[in-house]
Tab-separated table of C-alpha atoms in Angstrom:
chain	number	residue	atom	x	y	z
A	1	UNK	CA	-2.559	13.076	-26.533
A	2	UNK	CA	0.745	11.189	-26.771
A	3	UNK	CA	2.596	14.426	-25.986
A	4	UNK	CA	0.265	15.345	-23.129
A	5	UNK	CA	0.353	11.910	-21.502
A	6	UNK	CA	3.724	12.286	-19.656
A	7	UNK	CA	2.570	15.595	-18.106
A	8	UNK	CA	-0.761	14.072	-17.041
A	9	UNK	CA	0.953	10.991	-15.612
A	10	UNK	CA	3.595	12.831	-13.570
A	11	UNK	CA	1.084	15.377	-12.262
A	12	UNK	CA	-1.472	12.759	-11.232
A	13	UNK	CA	1.205	10.558	-9.639
A	14	UNK	CA	2.534	13.501	-7.611
A	15	UNK	CA	-0.990	14.536	-6.637
A	16	UNK	CA	-1.795	10.978	-5.522
A	17	UNK	CA	1.371	10.868	-3.374
A	18	UNK	CA	0.436	14.277	-1.907
A	19	UNK	CA	-3.073	13.051	-1.051
A	20	UNK	CA	-1.730	9.879	0.567
A	21	UNK	CA	0.845	11.861	2.519
A	22	UNK	CA	-1.605	14.436	3.842
A	23	UNK	CA	-4.674	12.125	4.004
A	24	UNK	CA	-6.858	15.130	3.320
A	25	UNK	CA	-9.197	15.506	0.338
A	26	UNK	CA	-10.451	19.028	1.046
A	27	UNK	CA	-10.609	21.419	-1.913
A	28	UNK	CA	-7.835	23.682	-0.579
A	29	UNK	CA	-5.458	20.768	0.030
A	30	UNK	CA	-6.110	19.387	-3.463
A	31	UNK	CA	-5.352	22.825	-4.917
A	32	UNK	CA	-2.077	23.066	-2.965
A	33	UNK	CA	-1.144	19.545	-4.094
A	34	UNK	CA	-1.888	20.394	-7.718
A	35	UNK	CA	0.238	23.554	-7.555
A	36	UNK	CA	3.135	21.624	-5.948
A	37	UNK	CA	2.803	18.853	-8.557
A	38	UNK	CA	2.953	21.371	-11.401
A	39	UNK	CA	5.764	23.469	-9.888
A	40	UNK	CA	8.176	20.593	-9.200
A	41	UNK	CA	10.740	20.252	-11.993
A	42	UNK	CA	10.021	17.703	-14.717
A	43	UNK	CA	12.383	15.692	-16.858
A	44	UNK	CA	12.237	16.325	-20.586
A	45	UNK	CA	9.789	13.668	-21.750
A	46	UNK	CA	9.107	12.037	-25.070
A	47	UNK	CA	5.667	11.179	-26.466
A	48	UNK	CA	4.345	8.063	-24.788
A	49	UNK	CA	2.333	5.356	-26.579
A	50	UNK	CA	-0.676	4.655	-24.332
A	51	UNK	CA	-1.168	1.045	-25.429
A	52	UNK	CA	2.455	0.076	-24.709
A	53	UNK	CA	2.295	1.861	-21.354
A	54	UNK	CA	-0.879	0.035	-20.290
A	55	UNK	CA	0.611	-3.297	-21.341
A	56	UNK	CA	3.820	-2.605	-19.380
A	57	UNK	CA	1.786	-1.547	-16.321
A	58	UNK	CA	-0.337	-4.694	-16.494
A	59	UNK	CA	2.713	-6.926	-16.796
A	60	UNK	CA	4.364	-5.145	-13.845
A	61	UNK	CA	1.275	-5.725	-11.685
A	62	UNK	CA	1.146	-9.391	-12.707
A	63	UNK	CA	4.783	-9.702	-11.611
A	64	UNK	CA	3.738	-9.264	-7.945
A	65	UNK	CA	1.871	-12.596	-7.519
A	66	UNK	CA	4.478	-14.238	-9.748
A	67	UNK	CA	7.206	-12.949	-7.407
A	68	UNK	CA	5.531	-14.681	-4.447
A	69	UNK	CA	5.272	-17.964	-6.374
A	70	UNK	CA	8.965	-17.752	-7.272
A	71	UNK	CA	9.875	-16.915	-3.667
A	72	UNK	CA	8.057	-20.048	-2.473
A	73	UNK	CA	9.834	-22.131	-5.124
A	74	UNK	CA	13.159	-20.632	-4.034
A	75	UNK	CA	12.432	-21.455	-0.377
A	76	UNK	CA	10.953	-24.927	-0.740
A	77	UNK	CA	12.308	-26.084	-4.101
A	78	UNK	CA	15.630	-27.699	-4.941
A	79	UNK	CA	18.882	-25.704	-4.926
A	80	UNK	CA	18.710	-23.295	-7.902
A	81	UNK	CA	21.408	-22.914	-10.563
A	82	UNK	CA	22.804	-19.497	-11.517
A	83	UNK	CA	22.781	-18.394	-15.147
A	84	UNK	CA	23.101	-15.248	-17.226
A	85	UNK	CA	20.455	-14.668	-19.867
A	86	UNK	CA	19.408	-11.789	-22.057
A	87	UNK	CA	15.974	-10.496	-23.003
A	88	UNK	CA	14.999	-8.009	-25.656
A	89	UNK	CA	13.618	-4.666	-24.457
A	90	UNK	CA	10.016	-3.867	-25.381
A	91	UNK	CA	10.735	-0.208	-26.129
A	92	UNK	CA	14.324	0.756	-25.407
A	93	UNK	CA	13.983	4.434	-26.263
A	94	UNK	CA	11.319	5.432	-23.714
A	95	UNK	CA	12.691	5.778	-20.154
A	96	UNK	CA	9.371	5.016	-18.374
A	97	UNK	CA	8.904	1.752	-20.294
A	98	UNK	CA	12.516	0.725	-19.602
A	99	UNK	CA	11.909	1.501	-15.920
A	100	UNK	CA	8.763	-0.667	-15.875
A	101	UNK	CA	10.629	-3.506	-17.616
A	102	UNK	CA	13.542	-3.341	-15.149
A	103	UNK	CA	11.041	-3.225	-12.264
A	104	UNK	CA	9.085	-6.223	-13.583
A	105	UNK	CA	12.174	-8.371	-14.117
A	106	UNK	CA	13.987	-7.427	-10.894
A	107	UNK	CA	10.908	-7.769	-8.645
A	108	UNK	CA	10.749	-11.532	-9.206
A	109	UNK	CA	13.344	-13.345	-7.064
A	110	UNK	CA	14.526	-15.570	-9.928
A	111	UNK	CA	15.765	-12.697	-12.094
A	112	UNK	CA	17.714	-9.441	-11.617
A	113	UNK	CA	18.549	-7.000	-14.406
A	114	UNK	CA	22.309	-6.375	-14.478
A	115	UNK	CA	22.180	-3.672	-17.110
A	116	UNK	CA	21.330	-2.769	-20.649
A	117	UNK	CA	23.409	-3.975	-23.554
A	118	UNK	CA	23.436	-3.683	-27.317
A	119	UNK	CA	22.738	0.064	-27.135
A	120	UNK	CA	19.698	-0.335	-24.876
A	121	UNK	CA	17.965	-2.933	-27.029
A	122	UNK	CA	18.514	-5.881	-24.693
A	123	UNK	CA	18.605	-6.480	-20.935
A	124	UNK	CA	21.387	-8.493	-19.383
A	125	UNK	CA	19.736	-10.612	-16.692
A	126	UNK	CA	21.136	-12.743	-13.899
A	127	UNK	CA	18.769	-15.649	-13.274
A	128	UNK	CA	18.399	-18.359	-10.657
A	129	UNK	CA	16.926	-21.283	-12.535
A	130	UNK	CA	15.311	-24.077	-10.521
A	131	UNK	CA	17.847	-26.881	-10.313
A	132	UNK	CA	17.313	-30.596	-10.860
A	133	UNK	CA	15.321	-32.394	-8.203
A	134	UNK	CA	17.317	-34.662	-5.909
A	135	UNK	CA	14.950	-37.566	-6.137
A	136	UNK	CA	15.870	-41.251	-5.865
A	137	UNK	CA	19.308	-42.779	-6.092
A	138	UNK	CA	19.867	-42.391	-9.837
A	139	UNK	CA	23.256	-40.846	-10.704
B	1	UNK	CA	-16.042	-15.849	13.435
B	2	UNK	CA	-16.567	-12.100	13.284
B	3	UNK	CA	-14.937	-9.923	10.677
B	4	UNK	CA	-12.724	-8.217	13.264
B	5	UNK	CA	-11.310	-11.446	14.618
B	6	UNK	CA	-10.804	-12.756	11.068
B	7	UNK	CA	-8.801	-9.615	10.223
B	8	UNK	CA	-6.830	-10.075	13.426
B	9	UNK	CA	-5.918	-13.674	12.588
B	10	UNK	CA	-5.154	-12.874	8.962
B	11	UNK	CA	-2.885	-10.000	9.961
B	12	UNK	CA	-1.018	-12.247	12.411
B	13	UNK	CA	-0.554	-14.779	9.619
B	14	UNK	CA	0.754	-12.105	7.226
B	15	UNK	CA	3.130	-10.643	9.836
B	16	UNK	CA	4.434	-14.126	10.658
B	17	UNK	CA	4.934	-15.002	6.982
B	18	UNK	CA	6.738	-11.690	6.440
B	19	UNK	CA	9.041	-12.405	9.378
B	20	UNK	CA	9.764	-15.864	7.957
B	21	UNK	CA	10.658	-14.332	4.574
B	22	UNK	CA	12.912	-11.817	6.344
B	23	UNK	CA	14.896	-14.476	8.177
B	24	UNK	CA	15.101	-16.752	5.135
B	25	UNK	CA	16.392	-13.913	2.971
B	26	UNK	CA	18.792	-12.441	5.524
B	27	UNK	CA	20.478	-15.710	6.497
B	28	UNK	CA	22.316	-16.133	3.138
B	29	UNK	CA	24.112	-12.803	3.792
B	30	UNK	CA	26.153	-14.566	6.475
B	31	UNK	CA	27.042	-17.504	4.235
B	32	UNK	CA	29.774	-17.603	1.624
B	33	UNK	CA	27.686	-17.371	-1.513
B	34	UNK	CA	28.086	-15.294	-4.633
B	35	UNK	CA	27.140	-11.623	-4.400
B	36	UNK	CA	24.256	-11.948	-6.864
B	37	UNK	CA	22.701	-15.003	-5.229
B	38	UNK	CA	22.651	-12.990	-1.993
B	39	UNK	CA	20.836	-10.222	-3.890
B	40	UNK	CA	18.226	-12.733	-5.127
B	41	UNK	CA	17.596	-13.857	-1.545
B	42	UNK	CA	17.476	-10.271	-0.328
B	43	UNK	CA	14.710	-9.432	-2.785
B	44	UNK	CA	12.641	-12.162	-1.107
B	45	UNK	CA	13.356	-10.732	2.342
B	46	UNK	CA	13.323	-7.011	1.736
B	47	UNK	CA	10.651	-6.558	-0.889
B	48	UNK	CA	8.283	-9.508	-0.516
B	49	UNK	CA	8.653	-10.044	3.258
B	50	UNK	CA	8.224	-6.379	4.087
B	51	UNK	CA	5.217	-6.176	1.740
B	52	UNK	CA	3.529	-9.016	3.632
B	53	UNK	CA	4.211	-7.227	6.917
B	54	UNK	CA	2.742	-3.977	5.640
B	55	UNK	CA	-0.371	-5.830	4.421
B	56	UNK	CA	-0.643	-7.336	7.910
B	57	UNK	CA	-0.390	-3.874	9.448
B	58	UNK	CA	-3.008	-2.631	6.976
B	59	UNK	CA	-5.464	-5.185	8.360
B	60	UNK	CA	-4.468	-4.352	11.947
B	61	UNK	CA	-4.669	-0.537	11.746
B	62	UNK	CA	-6.944	0.241	8.775
B	63	UNK	CA	-7.352	3.840	9.991
B	64	UNK	CA	-3.793	4.607	8.871
B	65	UNK	CA	-4.311	3.283	5.328
B	66	UNK	CA	-3.055	6.357	3.406
B	67	UNK	CA	0.393	6.251	5.008
B	68	UNK	CA	0.593	2.457	4.889
B	69	UNK	CA	-0.324	2.390	1.177
B	70	UNK	CA	2.282	5.091	0.529
B	71	UNK	CA	4.867	3.022	2.420
B	72	UNK	CA	3.831	-0.089	0.466
B	73	UNK	CA	4.241	1.561	-2.933
B	74	UNK	CA	7.506	3.278	-1.956
B	75	UNK	CA	8.909	0.087	-0.490
B	76	UNK	CA	8.155	-2.090	-3.519
B	77	UNK	CA	9.478	0.458	-6.013
B	78	UNK	CA	12.523	1.536	-3.999
B	79	UNK	CA	13.677	-1.941	-2.946
B	80	UNK	CA	13.328	-3.382	-6.413
B	81	UNK	CA	15.149	-0.551	-8.151
B	82	UNK	CA	17.815	-0.516	-5.422
B	83	UNK	CA	18.407	-4.216	-6.120
B	84	UNK	CA	18.940	-3.332	-9.772
B	85	UNK	CA	21.333	-0.494	-8.820
B	86	UNK	CA	23.417	-2.855	-6.645
B	87	UNK	CA	23.532	-5.466	-9.430
B	88	UNK	CA	24.490	-2.793	-11.968
B	89	UNK	CA	27.287	-1.489	-9.714
B	90	UNK	CA	28.583	-5.047	-9.379
B	91	UNK	CA	28.655	-5.384	-13.163
B	92	UNK	CA	30.519	-2.071	-13.523
B	93	UNK	CA	33.109	-3.060	-10.926
B	94	UNK	CA	33.679	-6.328	-12.796
B	95	UNK	CA	34.160	-4.515	-16.079
B	96	UNK	CA	36.914	-2.216	-14.741
B	97	UNK	CA	40.394	-3.370	-15.717
B	98	UNK	CA	42.397	-4.821	-12.873
B	99	UNK	CA	45.498	-2.801	-11.879
């Protein structure tokens, strides 16, 4: 199952894009889409742990509402301060999970992944941290 | 209020909010800020603003949902990863030894 998962994922993703592009769910069109999805070249893939993939997908989806909250804080909040931080990768050896991590971190306006460091075990992140509030006259 | 007029108002609201995000995120490009802080602002404009606009369009022309959903997914993925590519290129250019 772990070996079959990358093939299933790429094929179903390509088929879904084909269906959205053609907006046609007839049997013939589905068959053409399936053939195209299987014929397109595939990258050499490693076995994929399903649990880690589902967790990464869930966290990526949760990043969307979080991104809007951060955008509002960036617009209405105090002037943010720039900083460089680093975060450990969940699974540095599997390209799809690294992609989902980079997507999740970069989608939110406070953080952008600059690159991988430490042999792919950590992400180097540029962050905009919310600055101190300019309230009152205290120095 | 009927459902159609509610969708109409909601889509106007989403399009307006998207336009606001666009202007807020594009304005810093003209200022003298650091490259990366401009990228942070651009992710608000490009990704989040355009997403709001596409959601507004989705309410306005629901008949075209397959293409709009495709655009939505492509836009979120492409913009976000392009932001990472730009940031990564900036890091590489900083690492190169100065002549």
